[in-house]
PDB file of C-alpha atoms and ligand atoms in Angstrom:
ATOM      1  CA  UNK G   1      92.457  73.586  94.992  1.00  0.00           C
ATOM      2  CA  UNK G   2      93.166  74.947  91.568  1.00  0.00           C
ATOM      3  CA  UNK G   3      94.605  78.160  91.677  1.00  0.00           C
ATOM      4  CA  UNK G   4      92.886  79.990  88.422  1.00  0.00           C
ATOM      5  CA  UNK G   5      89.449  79.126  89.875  1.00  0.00           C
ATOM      6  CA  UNK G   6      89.964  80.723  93.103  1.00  0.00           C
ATOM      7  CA  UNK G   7      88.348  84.534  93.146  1.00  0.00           C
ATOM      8  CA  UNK G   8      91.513  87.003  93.534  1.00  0.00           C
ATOM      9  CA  UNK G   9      92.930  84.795  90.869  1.00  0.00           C
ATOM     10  CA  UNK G  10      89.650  85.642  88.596  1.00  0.00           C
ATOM     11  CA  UNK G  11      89.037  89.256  89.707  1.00  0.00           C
ATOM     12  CA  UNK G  12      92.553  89.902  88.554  1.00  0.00           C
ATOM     13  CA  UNK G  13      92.298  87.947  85.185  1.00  0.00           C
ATOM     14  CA  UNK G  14      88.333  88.181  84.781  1.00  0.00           C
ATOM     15  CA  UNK G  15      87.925  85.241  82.719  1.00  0.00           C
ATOM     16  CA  UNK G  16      90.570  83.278  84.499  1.00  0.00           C
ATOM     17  CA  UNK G  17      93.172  83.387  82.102  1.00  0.00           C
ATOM     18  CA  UNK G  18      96.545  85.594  81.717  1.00  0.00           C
ATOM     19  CA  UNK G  19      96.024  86.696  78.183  1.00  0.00           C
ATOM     20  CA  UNK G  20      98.666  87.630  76.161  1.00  0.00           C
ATOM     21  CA  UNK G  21      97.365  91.250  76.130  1.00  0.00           C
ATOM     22  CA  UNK G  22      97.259  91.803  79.377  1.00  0.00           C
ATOM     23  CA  UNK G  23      98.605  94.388  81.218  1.00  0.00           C
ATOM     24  CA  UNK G  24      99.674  92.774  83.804  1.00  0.00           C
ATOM     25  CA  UNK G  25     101.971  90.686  81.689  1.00  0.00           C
ATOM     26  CA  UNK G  26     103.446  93.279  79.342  1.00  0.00           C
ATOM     27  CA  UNK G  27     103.327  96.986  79.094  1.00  0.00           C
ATOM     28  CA  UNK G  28     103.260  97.049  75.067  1.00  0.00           C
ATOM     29  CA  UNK G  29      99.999  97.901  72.929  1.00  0.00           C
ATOM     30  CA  UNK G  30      97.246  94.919  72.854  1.00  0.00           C
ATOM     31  CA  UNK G  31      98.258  93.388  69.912  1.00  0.00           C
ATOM     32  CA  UNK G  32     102.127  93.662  68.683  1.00  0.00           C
ATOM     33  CA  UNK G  33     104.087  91.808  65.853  1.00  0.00           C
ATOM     34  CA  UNK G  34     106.590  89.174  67.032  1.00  0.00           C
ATOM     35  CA  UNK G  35     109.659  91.413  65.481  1.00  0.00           C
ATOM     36  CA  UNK G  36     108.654  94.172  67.762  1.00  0.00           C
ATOM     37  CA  UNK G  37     109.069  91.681  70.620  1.00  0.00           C
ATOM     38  CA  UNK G  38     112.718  91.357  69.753  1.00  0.00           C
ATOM     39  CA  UNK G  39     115.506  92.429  72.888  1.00  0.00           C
ATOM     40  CA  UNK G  40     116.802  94.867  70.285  1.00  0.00           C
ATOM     41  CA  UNK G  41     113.598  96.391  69.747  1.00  0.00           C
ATOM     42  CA  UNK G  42     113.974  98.698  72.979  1.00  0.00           C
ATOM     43  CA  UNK G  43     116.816  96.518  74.776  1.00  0.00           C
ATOM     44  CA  UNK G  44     114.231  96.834  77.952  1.00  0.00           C
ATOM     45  CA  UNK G  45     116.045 100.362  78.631  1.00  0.00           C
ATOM     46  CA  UNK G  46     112.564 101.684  79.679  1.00  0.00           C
ATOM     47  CA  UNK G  47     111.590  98.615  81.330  1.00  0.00           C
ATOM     48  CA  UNK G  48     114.952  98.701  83.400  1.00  0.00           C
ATOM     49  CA  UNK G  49     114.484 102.196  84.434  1.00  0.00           C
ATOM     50  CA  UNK G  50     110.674 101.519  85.818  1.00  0.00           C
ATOM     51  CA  UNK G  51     112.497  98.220  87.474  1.00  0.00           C
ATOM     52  CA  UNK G  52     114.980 100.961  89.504  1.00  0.00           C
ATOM     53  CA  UNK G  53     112.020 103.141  90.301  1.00  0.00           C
ATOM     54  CA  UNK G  54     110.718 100.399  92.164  1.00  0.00           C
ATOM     55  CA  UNK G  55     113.791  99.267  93.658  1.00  0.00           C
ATOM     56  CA  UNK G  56     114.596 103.141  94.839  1.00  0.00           C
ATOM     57  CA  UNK G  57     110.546 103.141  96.000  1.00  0.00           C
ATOM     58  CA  UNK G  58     111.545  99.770  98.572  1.00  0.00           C
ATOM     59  CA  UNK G  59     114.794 100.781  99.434  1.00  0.00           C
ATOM     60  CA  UNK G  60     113.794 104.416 100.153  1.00  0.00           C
ATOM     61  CA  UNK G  61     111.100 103.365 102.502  1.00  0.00           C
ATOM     62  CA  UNK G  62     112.726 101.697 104.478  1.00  0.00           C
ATOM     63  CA  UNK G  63     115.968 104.360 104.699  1.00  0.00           C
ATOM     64  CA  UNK G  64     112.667 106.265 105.912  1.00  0.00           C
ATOM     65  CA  UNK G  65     112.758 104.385 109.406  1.00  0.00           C
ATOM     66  CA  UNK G  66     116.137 104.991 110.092  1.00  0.00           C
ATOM     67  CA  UNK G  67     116.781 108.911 108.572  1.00  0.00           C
ATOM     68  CA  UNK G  68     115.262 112.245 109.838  1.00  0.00           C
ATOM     69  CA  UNK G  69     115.505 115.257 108.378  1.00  0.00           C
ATOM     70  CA  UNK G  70     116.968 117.629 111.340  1.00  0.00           C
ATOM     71  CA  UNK G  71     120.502 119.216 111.082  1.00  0.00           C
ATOM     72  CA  UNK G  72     121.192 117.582 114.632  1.00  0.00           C
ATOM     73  CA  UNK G  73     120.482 114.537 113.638  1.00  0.00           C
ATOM     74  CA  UNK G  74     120.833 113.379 109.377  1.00  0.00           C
ATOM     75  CA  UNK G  75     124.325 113.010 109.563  1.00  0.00           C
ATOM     76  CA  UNK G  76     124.459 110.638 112.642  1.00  0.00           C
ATOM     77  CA  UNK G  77     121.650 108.901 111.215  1.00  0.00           C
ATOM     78  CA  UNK G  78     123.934 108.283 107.926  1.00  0.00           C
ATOM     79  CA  UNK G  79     126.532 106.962 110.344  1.00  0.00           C
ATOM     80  CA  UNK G  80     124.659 104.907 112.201  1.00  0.00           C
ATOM     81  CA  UNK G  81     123.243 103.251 109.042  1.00  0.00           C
ATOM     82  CA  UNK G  82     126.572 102.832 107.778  1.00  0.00           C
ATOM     83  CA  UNK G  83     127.781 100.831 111.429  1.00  0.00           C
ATOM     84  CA  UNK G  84     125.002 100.336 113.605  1.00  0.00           C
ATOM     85  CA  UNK G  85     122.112  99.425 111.995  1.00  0.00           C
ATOM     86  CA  UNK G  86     121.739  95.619 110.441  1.00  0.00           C
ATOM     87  CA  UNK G  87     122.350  96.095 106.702  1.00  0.00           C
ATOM     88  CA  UNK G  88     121.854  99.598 106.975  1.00  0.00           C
ATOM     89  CA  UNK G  89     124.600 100.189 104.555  1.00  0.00           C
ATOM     90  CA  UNK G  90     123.672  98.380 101.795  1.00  0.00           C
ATOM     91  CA  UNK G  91     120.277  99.729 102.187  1.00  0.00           C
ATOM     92  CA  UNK G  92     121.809 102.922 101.434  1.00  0.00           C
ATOM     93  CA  UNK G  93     124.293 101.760  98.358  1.00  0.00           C
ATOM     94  CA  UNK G  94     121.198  99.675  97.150  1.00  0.00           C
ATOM     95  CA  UNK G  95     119.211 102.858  96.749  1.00  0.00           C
ATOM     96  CA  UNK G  96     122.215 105.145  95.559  1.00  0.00           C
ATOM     97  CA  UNK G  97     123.494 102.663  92.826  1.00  0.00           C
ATOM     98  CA  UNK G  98     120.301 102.185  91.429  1.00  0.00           C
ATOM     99  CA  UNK G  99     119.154 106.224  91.302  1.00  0.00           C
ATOM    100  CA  UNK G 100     122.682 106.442  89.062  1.00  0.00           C
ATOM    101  CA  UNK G 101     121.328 103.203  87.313  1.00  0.00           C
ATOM    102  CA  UNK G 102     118.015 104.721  87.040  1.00  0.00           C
ATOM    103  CA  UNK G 103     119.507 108.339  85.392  1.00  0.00           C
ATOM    104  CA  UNK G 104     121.459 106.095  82.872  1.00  0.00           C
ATOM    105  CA  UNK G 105     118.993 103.715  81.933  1.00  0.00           C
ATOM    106  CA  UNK G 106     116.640 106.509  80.841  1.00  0.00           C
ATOM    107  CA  UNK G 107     119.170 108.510  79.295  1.00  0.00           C
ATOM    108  CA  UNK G 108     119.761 105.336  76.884  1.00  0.00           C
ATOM    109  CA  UNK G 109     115.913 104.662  76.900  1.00  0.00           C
ATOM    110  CA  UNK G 110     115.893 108.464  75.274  1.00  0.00           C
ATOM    111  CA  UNK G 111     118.637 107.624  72.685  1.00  0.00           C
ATOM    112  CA  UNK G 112     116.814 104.713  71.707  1.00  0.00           C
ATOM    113  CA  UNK G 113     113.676 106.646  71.104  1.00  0.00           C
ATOM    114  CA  UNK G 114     115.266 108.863  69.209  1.00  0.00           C
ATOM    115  CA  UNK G 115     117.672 106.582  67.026  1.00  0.00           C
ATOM    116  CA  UNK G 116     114.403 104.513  66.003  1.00  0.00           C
ATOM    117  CA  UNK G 117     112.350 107.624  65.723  1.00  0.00           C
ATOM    118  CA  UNK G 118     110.285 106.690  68.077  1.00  0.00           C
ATOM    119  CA  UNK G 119     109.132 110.603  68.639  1.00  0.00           C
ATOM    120  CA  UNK G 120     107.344 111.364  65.609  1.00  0.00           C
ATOM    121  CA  UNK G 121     103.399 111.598  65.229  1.00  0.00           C
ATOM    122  CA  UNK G 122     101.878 109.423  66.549  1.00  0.00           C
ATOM    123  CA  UNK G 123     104.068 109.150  69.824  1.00  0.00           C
ATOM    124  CA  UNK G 124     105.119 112.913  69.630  1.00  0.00           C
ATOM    125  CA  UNK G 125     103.104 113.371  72.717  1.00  0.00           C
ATOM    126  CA  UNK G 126     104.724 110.384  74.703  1.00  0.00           C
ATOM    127  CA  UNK G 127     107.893 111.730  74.285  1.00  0.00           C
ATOM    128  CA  UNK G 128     106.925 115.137  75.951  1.00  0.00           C
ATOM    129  CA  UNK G 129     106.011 113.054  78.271  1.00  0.00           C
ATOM    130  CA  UNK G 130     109.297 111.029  78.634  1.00  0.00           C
ATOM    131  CA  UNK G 131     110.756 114.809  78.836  1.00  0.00           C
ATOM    132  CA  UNK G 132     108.860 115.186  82.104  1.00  0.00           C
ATOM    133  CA  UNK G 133     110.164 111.948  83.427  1.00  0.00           C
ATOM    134  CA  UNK G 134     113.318 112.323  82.709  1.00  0.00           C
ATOM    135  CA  UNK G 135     112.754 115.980  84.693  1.00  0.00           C
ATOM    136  CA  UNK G 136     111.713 114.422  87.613  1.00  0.00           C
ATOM    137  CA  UNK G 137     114.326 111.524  87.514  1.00  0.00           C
ATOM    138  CA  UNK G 138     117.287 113.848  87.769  1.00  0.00           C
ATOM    139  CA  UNK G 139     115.048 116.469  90.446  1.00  0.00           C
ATOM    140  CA  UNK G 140     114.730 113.239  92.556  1.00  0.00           C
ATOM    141  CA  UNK G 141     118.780 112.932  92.387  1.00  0.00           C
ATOM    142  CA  UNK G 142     118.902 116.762  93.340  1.00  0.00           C
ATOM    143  CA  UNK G 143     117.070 116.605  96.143  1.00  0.00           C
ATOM    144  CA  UNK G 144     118.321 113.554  97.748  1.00  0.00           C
ATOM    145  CA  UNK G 145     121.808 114.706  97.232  1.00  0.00           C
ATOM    146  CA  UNK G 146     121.288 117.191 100.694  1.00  0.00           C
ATOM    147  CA  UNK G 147     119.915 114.342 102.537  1.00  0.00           C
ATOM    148  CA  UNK G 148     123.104 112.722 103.739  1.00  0.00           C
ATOM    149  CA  UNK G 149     123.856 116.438 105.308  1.00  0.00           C
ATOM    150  CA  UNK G 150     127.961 115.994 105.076  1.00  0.00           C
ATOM    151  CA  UNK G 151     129.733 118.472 103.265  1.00  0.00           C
ATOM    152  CA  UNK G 152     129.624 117.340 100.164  1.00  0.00           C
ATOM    153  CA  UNK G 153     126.300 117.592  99.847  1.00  0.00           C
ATOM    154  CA  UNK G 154     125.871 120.983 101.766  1.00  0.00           C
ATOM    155  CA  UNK G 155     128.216 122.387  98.893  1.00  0.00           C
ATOM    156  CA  UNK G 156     126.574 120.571  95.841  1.00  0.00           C
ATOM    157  CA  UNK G 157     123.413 122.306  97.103  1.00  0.00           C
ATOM    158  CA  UNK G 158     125.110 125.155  97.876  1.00  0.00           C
ATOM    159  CA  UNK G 159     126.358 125.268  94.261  1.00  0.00           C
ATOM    160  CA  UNK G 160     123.155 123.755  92.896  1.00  0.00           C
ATOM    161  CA  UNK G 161     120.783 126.493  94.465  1.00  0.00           C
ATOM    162  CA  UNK G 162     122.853 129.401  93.536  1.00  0.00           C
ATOM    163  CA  UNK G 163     123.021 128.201  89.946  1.00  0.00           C
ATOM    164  CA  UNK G 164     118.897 128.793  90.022  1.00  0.00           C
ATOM    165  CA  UNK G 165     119.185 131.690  91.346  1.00  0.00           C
ATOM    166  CA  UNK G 166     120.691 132.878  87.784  1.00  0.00           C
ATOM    167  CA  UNK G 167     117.649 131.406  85.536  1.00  0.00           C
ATOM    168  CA  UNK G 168     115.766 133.313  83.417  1.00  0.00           C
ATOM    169  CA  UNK G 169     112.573 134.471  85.040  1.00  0.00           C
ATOM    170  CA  UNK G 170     112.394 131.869  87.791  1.00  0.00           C
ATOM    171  CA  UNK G 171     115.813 132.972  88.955  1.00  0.00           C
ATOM    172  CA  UNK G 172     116.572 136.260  91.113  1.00  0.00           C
ATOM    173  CA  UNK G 173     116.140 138.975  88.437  1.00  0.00           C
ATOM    174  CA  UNK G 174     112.612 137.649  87.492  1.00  0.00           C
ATOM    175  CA  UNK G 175     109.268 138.923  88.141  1.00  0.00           C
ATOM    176  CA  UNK G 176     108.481 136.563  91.167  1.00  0.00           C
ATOM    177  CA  UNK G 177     110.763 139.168  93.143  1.00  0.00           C
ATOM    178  CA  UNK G 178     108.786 142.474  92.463  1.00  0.00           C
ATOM    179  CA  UNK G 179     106.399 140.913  95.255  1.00  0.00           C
ATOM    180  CA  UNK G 180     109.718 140.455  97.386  1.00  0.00           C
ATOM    181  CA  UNK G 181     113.607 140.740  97.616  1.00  0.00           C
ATOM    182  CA  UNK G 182     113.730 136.921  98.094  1.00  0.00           C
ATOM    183  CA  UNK G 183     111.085 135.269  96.223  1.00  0.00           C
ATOM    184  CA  UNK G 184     113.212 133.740  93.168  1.00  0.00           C
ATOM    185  CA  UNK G 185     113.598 129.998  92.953  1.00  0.00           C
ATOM    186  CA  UNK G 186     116.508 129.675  95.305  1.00  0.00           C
ATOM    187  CA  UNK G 187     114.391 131.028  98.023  1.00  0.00           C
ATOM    188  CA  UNK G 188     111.629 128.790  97.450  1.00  0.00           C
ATOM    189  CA  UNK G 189     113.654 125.501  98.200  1.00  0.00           C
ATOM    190  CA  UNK G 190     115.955 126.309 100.328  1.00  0.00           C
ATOM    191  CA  UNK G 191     113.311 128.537 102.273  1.00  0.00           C
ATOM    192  CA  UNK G 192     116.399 130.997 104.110  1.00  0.00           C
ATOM    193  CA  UNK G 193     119.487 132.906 102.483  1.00  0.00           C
ATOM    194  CA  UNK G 194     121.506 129.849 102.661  1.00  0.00           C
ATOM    195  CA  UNK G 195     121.025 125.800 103.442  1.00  0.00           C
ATOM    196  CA  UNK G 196     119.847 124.873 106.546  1.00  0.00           C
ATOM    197  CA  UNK G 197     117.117 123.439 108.272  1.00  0.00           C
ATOM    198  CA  UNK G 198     114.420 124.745 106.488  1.00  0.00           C
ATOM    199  CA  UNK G 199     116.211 123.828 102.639  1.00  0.00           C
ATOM    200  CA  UNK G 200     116.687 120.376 104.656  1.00  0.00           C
ATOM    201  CA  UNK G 201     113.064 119.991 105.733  1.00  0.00           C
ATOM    202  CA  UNK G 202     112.029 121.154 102.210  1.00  0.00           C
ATOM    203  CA  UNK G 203     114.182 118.931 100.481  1.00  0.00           C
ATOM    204  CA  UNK G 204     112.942 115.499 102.511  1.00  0.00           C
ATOM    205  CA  UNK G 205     109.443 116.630 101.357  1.00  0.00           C
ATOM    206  CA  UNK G 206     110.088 116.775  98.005  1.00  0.00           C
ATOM    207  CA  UNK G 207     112.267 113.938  97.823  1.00  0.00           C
ATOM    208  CA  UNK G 208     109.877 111.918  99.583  1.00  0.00           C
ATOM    209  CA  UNK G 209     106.493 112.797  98.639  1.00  0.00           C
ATOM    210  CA  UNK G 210     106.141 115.447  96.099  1.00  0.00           C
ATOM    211  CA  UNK G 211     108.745 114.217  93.176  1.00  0.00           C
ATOM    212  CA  UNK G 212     107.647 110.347  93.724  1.00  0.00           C
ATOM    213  CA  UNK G 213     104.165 110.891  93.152  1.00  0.00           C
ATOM    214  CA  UNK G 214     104.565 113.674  90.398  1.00  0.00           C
ATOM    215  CA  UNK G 215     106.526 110.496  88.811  1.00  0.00           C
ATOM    216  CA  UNK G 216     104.355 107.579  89.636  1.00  0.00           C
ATOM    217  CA  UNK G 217     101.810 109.773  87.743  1.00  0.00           C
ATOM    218  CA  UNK G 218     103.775 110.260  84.741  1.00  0.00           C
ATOM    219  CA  UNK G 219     105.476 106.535  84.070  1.00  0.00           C
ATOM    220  CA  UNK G 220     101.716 105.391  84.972  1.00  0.00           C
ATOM    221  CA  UNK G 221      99.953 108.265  81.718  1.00  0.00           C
ATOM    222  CA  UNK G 222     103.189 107.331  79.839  1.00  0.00           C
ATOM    223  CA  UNK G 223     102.415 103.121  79.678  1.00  0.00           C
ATOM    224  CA  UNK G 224      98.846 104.310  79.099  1.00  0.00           C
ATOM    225  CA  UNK G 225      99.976 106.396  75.663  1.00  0.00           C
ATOM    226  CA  UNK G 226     102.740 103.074  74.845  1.00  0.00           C
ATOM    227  CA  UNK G 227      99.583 100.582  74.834  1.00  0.00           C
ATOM    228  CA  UNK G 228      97.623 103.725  72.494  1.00  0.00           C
ATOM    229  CA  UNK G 229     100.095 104.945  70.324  1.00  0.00           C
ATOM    230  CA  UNK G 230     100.007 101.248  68.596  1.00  0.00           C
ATOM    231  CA  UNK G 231     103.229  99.169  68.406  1.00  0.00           C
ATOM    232  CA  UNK G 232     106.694  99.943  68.650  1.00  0.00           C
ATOM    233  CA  UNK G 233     108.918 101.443  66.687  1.00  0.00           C
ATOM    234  CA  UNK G 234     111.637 100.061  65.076  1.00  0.00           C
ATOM    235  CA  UNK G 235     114.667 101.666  62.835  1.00  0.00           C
ATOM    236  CA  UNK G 236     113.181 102.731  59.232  1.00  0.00           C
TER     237      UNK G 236
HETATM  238  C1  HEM O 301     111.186 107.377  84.280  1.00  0.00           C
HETATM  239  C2  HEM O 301     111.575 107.380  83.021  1.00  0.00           C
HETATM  240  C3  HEM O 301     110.990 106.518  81.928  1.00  0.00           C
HETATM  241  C4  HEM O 301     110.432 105.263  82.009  1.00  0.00           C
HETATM  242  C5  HEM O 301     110.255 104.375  83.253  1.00  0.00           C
HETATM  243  C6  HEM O 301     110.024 104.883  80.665  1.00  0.00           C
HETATM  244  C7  HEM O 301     109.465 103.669  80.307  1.00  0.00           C
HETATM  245  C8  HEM O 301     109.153 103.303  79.005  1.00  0.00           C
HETATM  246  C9  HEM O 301     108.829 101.958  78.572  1.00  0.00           C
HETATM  247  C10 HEM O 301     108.791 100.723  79.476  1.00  0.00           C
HETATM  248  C11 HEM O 301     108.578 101.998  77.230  1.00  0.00           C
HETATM  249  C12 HEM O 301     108.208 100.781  76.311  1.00  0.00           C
HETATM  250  C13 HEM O 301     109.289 100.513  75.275  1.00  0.00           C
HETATM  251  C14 HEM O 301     110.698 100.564  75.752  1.00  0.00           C
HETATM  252  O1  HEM O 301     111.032  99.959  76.790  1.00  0.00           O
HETATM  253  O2  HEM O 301     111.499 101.255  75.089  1.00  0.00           O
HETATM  254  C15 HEM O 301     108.711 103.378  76.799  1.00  0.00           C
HETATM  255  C16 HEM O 301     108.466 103.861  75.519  1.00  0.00           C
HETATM  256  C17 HEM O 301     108.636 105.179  75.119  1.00  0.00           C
HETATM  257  N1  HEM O 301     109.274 106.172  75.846  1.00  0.00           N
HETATM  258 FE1  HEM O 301     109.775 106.058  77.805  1.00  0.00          FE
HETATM  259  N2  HEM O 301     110.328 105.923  79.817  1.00  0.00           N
HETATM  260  C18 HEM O 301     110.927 106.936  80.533  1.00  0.00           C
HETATM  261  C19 HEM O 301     111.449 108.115  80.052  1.00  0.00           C
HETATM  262  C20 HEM O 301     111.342 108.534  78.718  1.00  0.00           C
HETATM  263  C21 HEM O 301     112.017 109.676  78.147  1.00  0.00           C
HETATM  264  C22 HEM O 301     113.015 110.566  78.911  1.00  0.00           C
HETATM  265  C23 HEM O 301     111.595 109.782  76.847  1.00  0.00           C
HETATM  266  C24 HEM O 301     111.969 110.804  75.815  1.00  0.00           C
HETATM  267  C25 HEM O 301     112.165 112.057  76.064  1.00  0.00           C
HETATM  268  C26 HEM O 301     110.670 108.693  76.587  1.00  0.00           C
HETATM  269  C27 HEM O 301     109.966 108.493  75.411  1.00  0.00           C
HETATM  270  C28 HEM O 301     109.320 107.319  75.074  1.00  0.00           C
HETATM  271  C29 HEM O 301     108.626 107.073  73.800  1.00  0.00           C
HETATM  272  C30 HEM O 301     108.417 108.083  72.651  1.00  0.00           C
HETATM  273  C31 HEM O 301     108.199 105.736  73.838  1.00  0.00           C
HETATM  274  C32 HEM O 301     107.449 104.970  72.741  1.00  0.00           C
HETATM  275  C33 HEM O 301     108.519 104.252  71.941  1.00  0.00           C
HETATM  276  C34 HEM O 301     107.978 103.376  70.836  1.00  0.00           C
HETATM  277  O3  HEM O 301     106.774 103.261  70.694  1.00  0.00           O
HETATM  278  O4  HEM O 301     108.835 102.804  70.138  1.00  0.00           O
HETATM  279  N3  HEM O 301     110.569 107.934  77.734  1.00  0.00           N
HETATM  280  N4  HEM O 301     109.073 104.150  77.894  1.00  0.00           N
END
């Protein structure tokens, strides 16, 4: 049976063949000059950095069966995935190295964008919208850094939280506290006076479902605005 005549093949493909344009097959605008193809063009930094959001998306999942977020329990759940659990530990290096990979890879992806001038009109736009990727990329680090619930991460967050507390408006001499002593930004995530089970539960919900999806959302508007903004830019 040929492949490219069967129905999922042609639903996919609608007139049975991969074009060149296709989505599916590259991310950049429909039609592109060869040079702009070049490896030097964007050295894939952007590409690399979705590849790691999909690799942290698998790998996270499936940290998800063996991790819950109760002070009794995370940190024996981080042991047992480090000795009990069949390739629990490289489930969990797997998805650390590549969030570091991921922060690096779009903090070169930026410096590309910006060497080749890549933010000017008509991309100007996109790259407010990179901003709020890269936003969510390093939240996503913040928040999983309580997960593991030793004490490094109690005192990162510890650290982390009161630094908040000190930003302008958001922070604890804002106007969110006229309607309360504690309603400043600290309060909101860690949802007490200091970390504990509530910042915990708080943080596994963002971590998990909130900052993910804000993200999905934003890589997804961001190809959408690459394959509209025409091309890619190269150095002048
Ligand atoms: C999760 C983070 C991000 C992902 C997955 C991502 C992905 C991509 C990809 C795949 C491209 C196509 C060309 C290339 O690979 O360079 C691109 C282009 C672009 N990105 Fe990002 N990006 C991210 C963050 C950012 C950030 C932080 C900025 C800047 C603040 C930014 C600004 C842009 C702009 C302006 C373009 C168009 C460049 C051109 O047309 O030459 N992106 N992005």
């Amino acid at each position: 049976m040929n492949l490219k005549s069967n129905t999922i093949w042609q639903s996919v493909f609608r007139d049975g063949k991969p074009k060149g344009y296709n989505a599916l097959l590259h991310l950049h605008p429909r039609t592109i000059s060869r040079d702009k193809l070049k490896f030097t063009s964007t050295f894939c930094m952007g590409g690399l950095a979705f590849f790691m959001l999909l690799v942290l998306t698998i790998s996270g999942a499936l940290l998800m069966f063996f991790y819950v977020p109760d002070v009794g329990r995370a940190y024996r759940d981080m042991l047992d995935l480090a000795y009990v659990i069949p390739f629990g530990r490289a489930m969990r290096n797997i998805h650390r190295w590549s969030a570091h990979a991921m922060v690096i890879f779009v903090v070169l992806h930026m410096a590309r964008v910006f060497y080749h001038k890549a933010y000017r009109p008509p991309r100007e736009f996109n790259w407010v919208i990179g901003v709020g990727c890269l936003v969510l990329t390093l939240l996503l680090s913040f928040t999983g850094y309580l997960l593991p619930w030793d004490q490094l991460a109690y005192w990162a967050i510890t650290v982390g939280t009161n630094m908040m507390s000190y930003t302008p408006v958001i922070g604890s001499k804002g106007p969110l506290t006229i309607v309360g002593q504690d309603n400043d930004v600290r309060h909101l995530l860690l949802g007490a006076e200091s970390v504990g089970p509530n910042g915990l539960l708080r943080f596994y919900v963002l971590h998990m479902v909130v900052l993910p999806l804000a993200l999905f959302i934003m890589v997804f508007f961001h190809f959408w605005r690459i394959r509209k903004d025409n091309q890619i830019k190269r150095p002048l």
